[in-house]
Short mmCIF file of C-alpha atoms and ligand atoms in Angstrom, two decimals:
data_model
loop_
_atom_site.label_atom_id
_atom_site.label_comp_id
_atom_site.label_asym_id
_atom_site.label_seq_id
_atom_site.Cartn_x
_atom_site.Cartn_y
_atom_site.Cartn_z
CA UNK A 16 0.00 0.00 0.00
CA UNK A 17 1.20 3.53 -0.83
CA UNK A 18 0.46 6.45 1.56
CA UNK A 19 -1.80 7.99 -1.10
CA UNK A 20 -3.91 4.82 -1.06
CA UNK A 21 -5.02 5.78 2.46
CA UNK A 22 -8.30 7.61 1.93
CA UNK A 23 -10.59 6.30 4.66
CA UNK A 24 -9.53 6.41 8.28
CA UNK A 25 -11.39 4.85 11.18
CA UNK A 26 -10.57 6.37 14.58
CA UNK A 27 -11.65 4.15 17.47
CA UNK A 28 -12.35 5.88 20.80
CA UNK A 29 -13.78 9.42 20.75
CA UNK A 30 -12.14 10.71 23.93
CA UNK A 31 -9.45 13.35 24.37
CA UNK A 32 -7.14 11.92 21.69
CA UNK A 33 -9.45 10.16 19.26
CA UNK A 34 -11.44 13.33 18.56
CA UNK A 35 -8.27 15.32 17.85
CA UNK A 36 -6.69 12.64 15.64
CA UNK A 37 -9.94 12.34 13.69
CA UNK A 38 -10.06 16.10 13.17
CA UNK A 39 -6.41 16.25 12.11
CA UNK A 40 -7.03 13.58 9.45
CA UNK A 41 -10.24 15.31 8.29
CA UNK A 42 -8.58 18.71 7.83
CA UNK A 43 -6.03 17.00 5.59
CA UNK A 44 -8.72 15.78 3.25
CA UNK A 45 -9.28 12.21 4.43
CA UNK A 46 -12.67 10.58 4.90
CA UNK A 47 -12.80 9.99 8.62
CA UNK A 48 -15.18 8.08 10.84
CA UNK A 49 -14.93 8.53 14.59
CA UNK A 50 -16.24 5.51 16.45
CA UNK A 51 -17.01 5.04 20.14
CA UNK A 52 -19.09 2.41 21.93
CA UNK A 53 -20.64 5.18 24.00
CA UNK A 54 -23.13 7.51 22.21
CA UNK A 55 -22.59 10.08 24.98
CA UNK A 56 -18.85 10.08 24.27
CA UNK A 57 -19.58 10.85 20.60
CA UNK A 58 -21.86 13.75 21.57
CA UNK A 59 -19.26 14.98 24.08
CA UNK A 60 -16.57 14.76 21.38
CA UNK A 61 -18.64 17.05 19.14
CA UNK A 62 -19.13 19.58 21.95
CA UNK A 63 -15.47 19.42 22.96
CA UNK A 64 -14.33 20.04 19.38
CA UNK A 65 -16.75 22.97 19.07
CA UNK A 66 -15.44 24.44 22.33
CA UNK A 67 -11.81 23.97 21.22
CA UNK A 68 -12.50 25.63 17.87
CA UNK A 69 -14.17 28.56 19.66
CA UNK A 70 -11.09 28.93 21.91
CA UNK A 71 -8.69 28.75 18.93
CA UNK A 72 -10.84 31.30 17.03
CA UNK A 73 -10.11 34.00 19.62
CA UNK A 74 -6.37 33.85 18.86
CA UNK A 75 -5.98 32.16 15.46
CA UNK A 76 -9.09 32.75 13.31
CA UNK A 77 -7.60 31.19 10.16
CA UNK A 78 -6.65 27.97 11.96
CA UNK A 79 -10.13 27.92 13.57
CA UNK A 80 -11.80 28.06 10.12
CA UNK A 81 -9.61 25.18 8.99
CA UNK A 82 -10.55 23.12 12.07
CA UNK A 83 -14.26 23.94 11.70
CA UNK A 84 -14.25 22.78 8.06
CA UNK A 85 -12.64 19.50 9.13
CA UNK A 86 -15.11 19.03 12.00
CA UNK A 87 -18.04 19.49 9.62
CA UNK A 88 -16.73 16.59 7.51
CA UNK A 89 -16.32 14.16 10.41
CA UNK A 90 -18.71 11.21 10.57
CA UNK A 91 -19.44 9.84 14.05
CA UNK A 92 -20.91 6.42 14.79
CA UNK A 93 -21.44 3.97 17.63
CA UNK A 94 -21.61 1.15 15.08
CA UNK A 95 -18.12 0.44 13.75
CA UNK A 96 -19.03 -2.30 11.28
CA UNK A 97 -19.89 -0.13 8.27
CA UNK A 98 -16.93 2.24 8.64
CA UNK A 99 -14.55 -0.66 9.32
CA UNK A 100 -15.56 -2.54 6.19
CA UNK A 101 -14.05 0.11 3.91
CA UNK A 102 -11.21 1.50 6.05
CA UNK A 103 -7.62 1.85 4.86
CA UNK A 104 -6.15 2.76 8.24
CA UNK A 105 -7.35 2.38 11.84
CA UNK A 106 -6.10 4.62 14.65
CA UNK A 107 -7.00 3.20 18.07
CA UNK A 108 -7.41 5.49 21.12
CA UNK A 109 -9.40 3.45 23.65
CA UNK A 110 -8.38 3.56 27.36
CA UNK A 111 -4.92 2.42 28.40
CA UNK A 112 -5.83 -1.19 29.25
CA UNK A 113 -3.93 -3.93 27.38
CA UNK A 114 -6.76 -6.43 27.69
CA UNK A 115 -9.33 -3.95 26.29
CA UNK A 116 -7.02 -2.94 23.43
CA UNK A 117 -6.48 -6.62 22.57
CA UNK A 118 -10.25 -7.21 22.46
CA UNK A 119 -10.80 -4.10 20.32
CA UNK A 120 -8.13 -5.14 17.78
CA UNK A 121 -9.47 -8.70 17.57
CA UNK A 122 -12.93 -7.30 16.77
CA UNK A 123 -11.47 -4.84 14.23
CA UNK A 124 -9.61 -7.70 12.55
CA UNK A 125 -12.99 -9.39 12.07
CA UNK A 126 -14.60 -6.22 10.64
CA UNK A 127 -11.81 -4.70 8.49
CA UNK A 128 -10.44 -5.84 5.12
CA UNK A 129 -7.06 -7.60 5.11
CA UNK A 130 -5.36 -4.53 3.57
CA UNK A 131 -6.25 -2.17 6.46
CA UNK A 132 -3.27 -0.92 8.47
CA UNK A 133 -3.81 -0.95 12.24
CA UNK A 134 -2.18 1.57 14.58
CA UNK A 135 -2.33 2.15 18.31
CA UNK A 136 -1.99 5.49 20.09
CA UNK A 137 -1.07 3.84 23.39
CA UNK A 138 1.00 6.09 25.69
CA UNK A 139 2.84 3.65 27.87
CA UNK A 140 2.10 0.14 26.61
CA UNK A 141 3.92 -1.36 23.61
CA UNK A 142 2.37 -2.71 20.39
CA UNK A 143 3.78 -6.25 20.80
CA UNK A 144 1.32 -6.63 23.73
CA UNK A 145 -1.60 -6.78 21.27
CA UNK A 146 0.12 -7.56 17.94
CA UNK A 147 -1.20 -11.14 17.87
CA UNK A 148 -4.76 -9.95 18.53
CA UNK A 149 -4.67 -7.74 15.41
CA UNK A 150 -4.42 -10.85 13.19
CA UNK A 151 -2.04 -8.83 10.95
CA UNK A 152 1.10 -8.16 13.00
CA UNK A 153 3.11 -7.12 9.92
CA UNK A 154 0.58 -4.34 9.20
CA UNK A 155 0.46 -3.07 12.78
CA UNK A 156 2.59 -0.47 14.64
CA UNK A 157 2.24 2.35 17.13
CA UNK A 158 1.36 5.77 15.66
CA UNK A 159 1.46 7.91 18.76
CA UNK A 160 0.24 11.51 18.77
CA UNK A 161 0.78 14.38 21.22
CA UNK A 162 -1.82 16.96 22.13
CA UNK A 163 -3.03 19.34 20.94
CA UNK A 164 -2.54 17.27 17.79
CA UNK A 165 -2.68 20.29 15.43
CA UNK A 166 0.09 22.20 17.25
CA UNK A 167 2.22 19.60 19.12
CA UNK A 168 2.82 17.95 15.77
CA UNK A 169 5.08 15.08 16.77
CA UNK A 170 4.05 11.50 15.95
CA UNK A 171 6.12 8.55 17.13
CA UNK A 172 6.12 5.76 14.55
CA UNK A 173 7.21 2.69 16.49
CA UNK A 174 7.39 -0.91 15.24
CA UNK A 175 7.07 -4.09 17.27
CA UNK A 176 9.39 -6.93 16.22
CA UNK A 177 6.87 -8.21 13.64
CA UNK A 178 6.08 -4.87 11.90
CA UNK A 179 7.12 -4.90 8.24
CA UNK A 180 9.44 -2.29 6.76
CA UNK A 181 6.73 -1.47 4.20
CA UNK A 182 4.26 -0.64 7.00
CA UNK A 183 6.79 1.66 8.68
CA UNK A 184 7.46 3.47 5.38
CA UNK A 185 3.75 4.03 4.72
CA UNK A 186 3.08 5.24 8.29
CA UNK A 187 5.99 7.70 8.24
CA UNK A 188 4.73 9.20 4.99
CA UNK A 189 1.12 9.13 6.19
CA UNK A 190 2.14 11.12 9.28
CA UNK A 191 3.75 13.75 7.04
CA UNK A 192 0.65 13.82 4.87
CA UNK A 193 -1.53 14.78 7.85
CA UNK A 194 0.80 17.63 8.84
CA UNK A 195 2.76 15.82 11.54
CA UNK A 196 6.48 15.41 12.20
CA UNK A 197 7.19 11.67 12.32
CA UNK A 198 9.78 10.46 14.81
CA UNK A 199 10.79 7.02 13.60
CA UNK A 200 11.88 4.60 16.31
CA UNK A 201 14.20 1.74 15.36
CA UNK A 202 12.69 -0.59 17.97
CA UNK A 203 9.98 -0.92 20.57
CA UNK A 204 10.54 1.08 23.76
CA UNK A 205 7.92 2.13 26.36
CA UNK A 206 7.24 5.88 26.36
CA UNK A 207 8.59 6.50 22.85
CA UNK A 208 10.89 9.55 22.58
CA UNK A 209 9.28 12.74 23.93
CA UNK A 210 7.20 10.90 26.54
CA UNK A 211 10.20 8.94 27.85
CA UNK A 212 11.68 12.29 28.89
CA UNK A 213 8.34 13.85 29.89
CA UNK A 214 7.24 10.85 32.04
CA UNK A 215 10.36 11.21 34.17
CA UNK A 216 9.35 14.81 34.93
CA UNK A 217 5.75 13.81 35.74
CA UNK A 218 6.80 10.99 38.00
CA UNK A 219 9.02 13.32 40.05
CA UNK A 220 6.32 16.04 40.23
CA UNK A 221 3.64 13.58 41.40
CA UNK A 222 6.07 12.04 43.92
CA UNK A 223 6.77 15.49 45.44
CA UNK A 224 3.03 16.18 45.91
CA UNK A 225 1.99 12.61 46.89
CA UNK A 226 4.74 12.52 49.56
CA UNK A 227 3.58 15.89 50.93
CA UNK A 228 6.89 17.60 50.11
CA UNK A 229 5.31 20.47 48.15
CA UNK A 230 1.82 21.32 46.95
CA UNK A 231 0.66 21.04 43.35
CA UNK A 232 0.75 24.84 43.07
CA UNK A 233 4.30 25.12 44.50
CA UNK A 234 5.63 22.40 42.17
CA UNK A 235 4.11 24.14 39.14
CA UNK A 236 5.38 27.53 40.32
CA UNK A 237 8.94 26.19 40.52
CA UNK A 238 8.70 24.79 37.00
CA UNK A 239 7.04 27.76 35.29
CA UNK A 240 9.24 30.36 37.00
CA UNK A 241 12.48 28.74 35.89
CA UNK A 242 11.46 27.50 32.44
CA UNK A 243 9.09 30.39 31.57
CA UNK A 244 6.66 27.76 30.26
CA UNK A 245 2.96 28.70 30.66
CA UNK A 246 2.06 25.47 32.51
CA UNK A 247 3.78 23.37 35.12
CA UNK A 248 3.68 19.55 35.27
CA UNK A 249 0.29 19.48 37.01
CA UNK A 250 -1.26 22.02 34.67
CA UNK A 251 -0.08 19.85 31.77
CA UNK A 252 -1.45 16.68 33.41
CA UNK A 253 -4.87 18.37 33.62
CA UNK A 254 -4.70 18.67 29.83
CA UNK A 255 -3.77 14.97 29.47
CA UNK A 256 -6.66 13.77 31.70
CA UNK A 257 -6.16 12.43 35.24
CA UNK A 258 -7.94 9.13 34.52
CA UNK A 259 -5.38 8.43 31.79
CA UNK A 260 -2.53 9.47 34.10
CA UNK A 261 -3.95 7.20 36.83
CA UNK A 262 -4.31 4.19 34.44
CA UNK A 263 -0.70 4.53 33.35
CA UNK A 264 0.69 4.99 36.88
CA UNK A 265 -1.43 2.17 38.31
CA UNK A 266 -0.49 -0.19 35.46
CA UNK A 267 3.25 0.35 35.96
CA UNK A 268 2.88 0.22 39.77
CA UNK A 269 1.38 -3.27 39.38
CA UNK A 270 3.90 -4.42 36.75
CA UNK A 271 6.99 -3.20 38.64
CA UNK A 272 5.80 -3.44 42.27
CA UNK A 273 7.51 -0.07 42.85
CA UNK A 274 6.14 1.25 46.20
CA UNK A 275 6.49 4.92 45.19
CA UNK A 276 4.44 4.31 42.03
CA UNK A 277 1.81 2.55 44.21
CA UNK A 278 1.66 5.64 46.46
CA UNK A 279 1.44 7.91 43.42
CA UNK A 280 -1.39 5.82 41.89
CA UNK A 281 -3.38 5.94 45.15
CA UNK A 282 -2.91 9.71 45.34
CA UNK A 283 -4.14 10.12 41.74
CA UNK A 284 -7.08 7.78 42.32
CA UNK A 285 -8.56 10.17 44.89
CA UNK A 286 -8.88 12.82 42.17
CA UNK A 287 -10.40 10.36 39.69
CA UNK A 288 -12.87 9.02 42.29
CA UNK A 289 -13.97 12.60 42.97
CA UNK A 290 -14.68 13.12 39.24
CA UNK A 291 -11.73 15.50 38.96
CA UNK A 292 -10.42 14.32 35.58
CA UNK A 293 -8.75 17.55 34.49
CA UNK A 294 -9.78 20.02 31.81
CA UNK A 295 -12.24 17.59 30.20
CA UNK A 296 -14.41 17.38 33.35
CA UNK A 297 -14.03 21.05 34.34
CA UNK A 298 -11.83 20.31 37.35
CA UNK A 299 -8.61 18.42 37.99
CA UNK A 300 -5.68 19.81 39.94
CA UNK A 301 -7.08 23.19 38.91
CA UNK A 302 -10.59 24.54 38.32
CA UNK A 303 -11.77 25.06 34.70
CA UNK A 304 -15.48 25.45 35.44
CA UNK A 305 -15.55 28.96 33.92
CA UNK A 306 -14.15 27.63 30.60
CA UNK A 307 -16.63 24.72 30.82
CA UNK A 308 -19.55 27.15 30.96
CA UNK A 309 -20.62 26.04 34.47
N1 NAD B 429 -4.67 11.99 26.83
C1 NAD B 429 -3.49 12.17 26.25
O1 NAD B 429 -2.86 13.24 26.34
C2 NAD B 429 -2.89 11.06 25.42
C3 NAD B 429 -1.81 11.36 24.55
C4 NAD B 429 -1.31 10.35 23.71
C5 NAD B 429 -1.83 9.07 23.78
N2 NAD B 429 -2.86 8.78 24.65
C6 NAD B 429 -3.40 7.42 24.64
O2 NAD B 429 -4.58 7.44 23.85
C7 NAD B 429 -5.50 6.46 24.35
C8 NAD B 429 -6.83 7.14 24.69
O3 NAD B 429 -6.58 8.13 25.67
P1 NAD B 429 -7.64 9.32 25.90
O4 NAD B 429 -6.98 10.26 26.84
O5 NAD B 429 -8.17 9.79 24.61
O6 NAD B 429 -8.79 8.50 26.69
P2 NAD B 429 -10.30 8.95 26.99
O7 NAD B 429 -10.67 8.23 28.23
O8 NAD B 429 -10.44 10.42 26.92
O9 NAD B 429 -11.12 8.31 25.75
C9 NAD B 429 -11.24 6.92 25.54
C10 NAD B 429 -12.53 6.68 24.75
O10 NAD B 429 -12.56 5.30 24.36
C11 NAD B 429 -13.92 4.88 24.41
N3 NAD B 429 -13.98 3.42 24.43
C12 NAD B 429 -13.88 2.58 25.50
N4 NAD B 429 -14.00 1.30 25.09
C13 NAD B 429 -14.18 1.34 23.74
C14 NAD B 429 -14.37 0.33 22.74
N5 NAD B 429 -14.37 -0.96 23.05
N6 NAD B 429 -14.55 0.73 21.45
C15 NAD B 429 -14.57 2.04 21.12
N7 NAD B 429 -14.39 3.04 22.03
C16 NAD B 429 -14.19 2.68 23.32
C17 NAD B 429 -14.48 5.56 25.65
O11 NAD B 429 -15.90 5.62 25.61
C18 NAD B 429 -13.80 6.94 25.58
O12 NAD B 429 -14.63 7.87 24.89
C19 NAD B 429 -4.82 5.80 25.56
O13 NAD B 429 -4.16 4.64 25.14
C20 NAD B 429 -3.82 6.86 26.00
O14 NAD B 429 -2.73 6.30 26.68
C21 NAD B 429 -3.42 9.76 25.46
#
């Protein structure tokens, strides 16, 4: 398959990442279907995209027009079968649970043609964990985006040991075609390139707060004052989504048995249990209720 043969993209999971990836593909002229099992998630994705476009419009009206045109062309469905049957590429963004991702890929393998390339947007897992479930390991790799997808334009293209060279070539060129900067990894490694560095920062920030050494606000103040960045680690984690941050921390706490990661996961869980999921729920470490229209 050549990159230009990719015309129809199926994005699975309409949460924080799926909605942005779908929009990025749509604004680059692809036919995109955004699929989620939850009708409410599809409706929420529409509202979230509208709200994002309104925010962008205040500062970058031309970009906002571009995004709005893409959003208008997005198809959304809770029934994947029809979209899957004619898809050239699948981008998966369901929650960070290896068992769930395996089930989703096995179902997609049943629904999609043999030619369809499968990609995962997993943050901290690795594609070899679900390569067998895809039924097409040679046509499967990680294609990992950063958010906001239209401005943090780095995409890790990471093979597992069974990914073919041809698949890597097509995915690298596909990433360029949708306005991204591909970072090609030579082999599988958890956390890819940017996130491997960024996760180390997050782990230390969460450890400082979870151990009661310094508050969320003090940690962020230290970071933003020295680096002159607009957000500190906790402000950035609110953008990621605290449920996602919890899943990742909890998963690695269980895999490694590291007691500090276990403490950090328990500390994060209190926020998740209280419905404080970050920007997407209106409150995380910080309060976004004004921006949420509450
Ligand atoms: N949030 C980030 O900044 C970020 C960045 C890069 C990669 N990722 C990765 O992207 C993936 C998704 O993360 P997110 O933050 O978008 O999660 P999210 O919780 O915001 O969205 C996940 C969506 O998947 C849907 N879903 C659950 N089961 C499904 C199924 N069987 N079929 C279809 N849809 C299903 C849910 O209804 C939900 O809408 C994770 O693997 C995460 O690690 C996240």
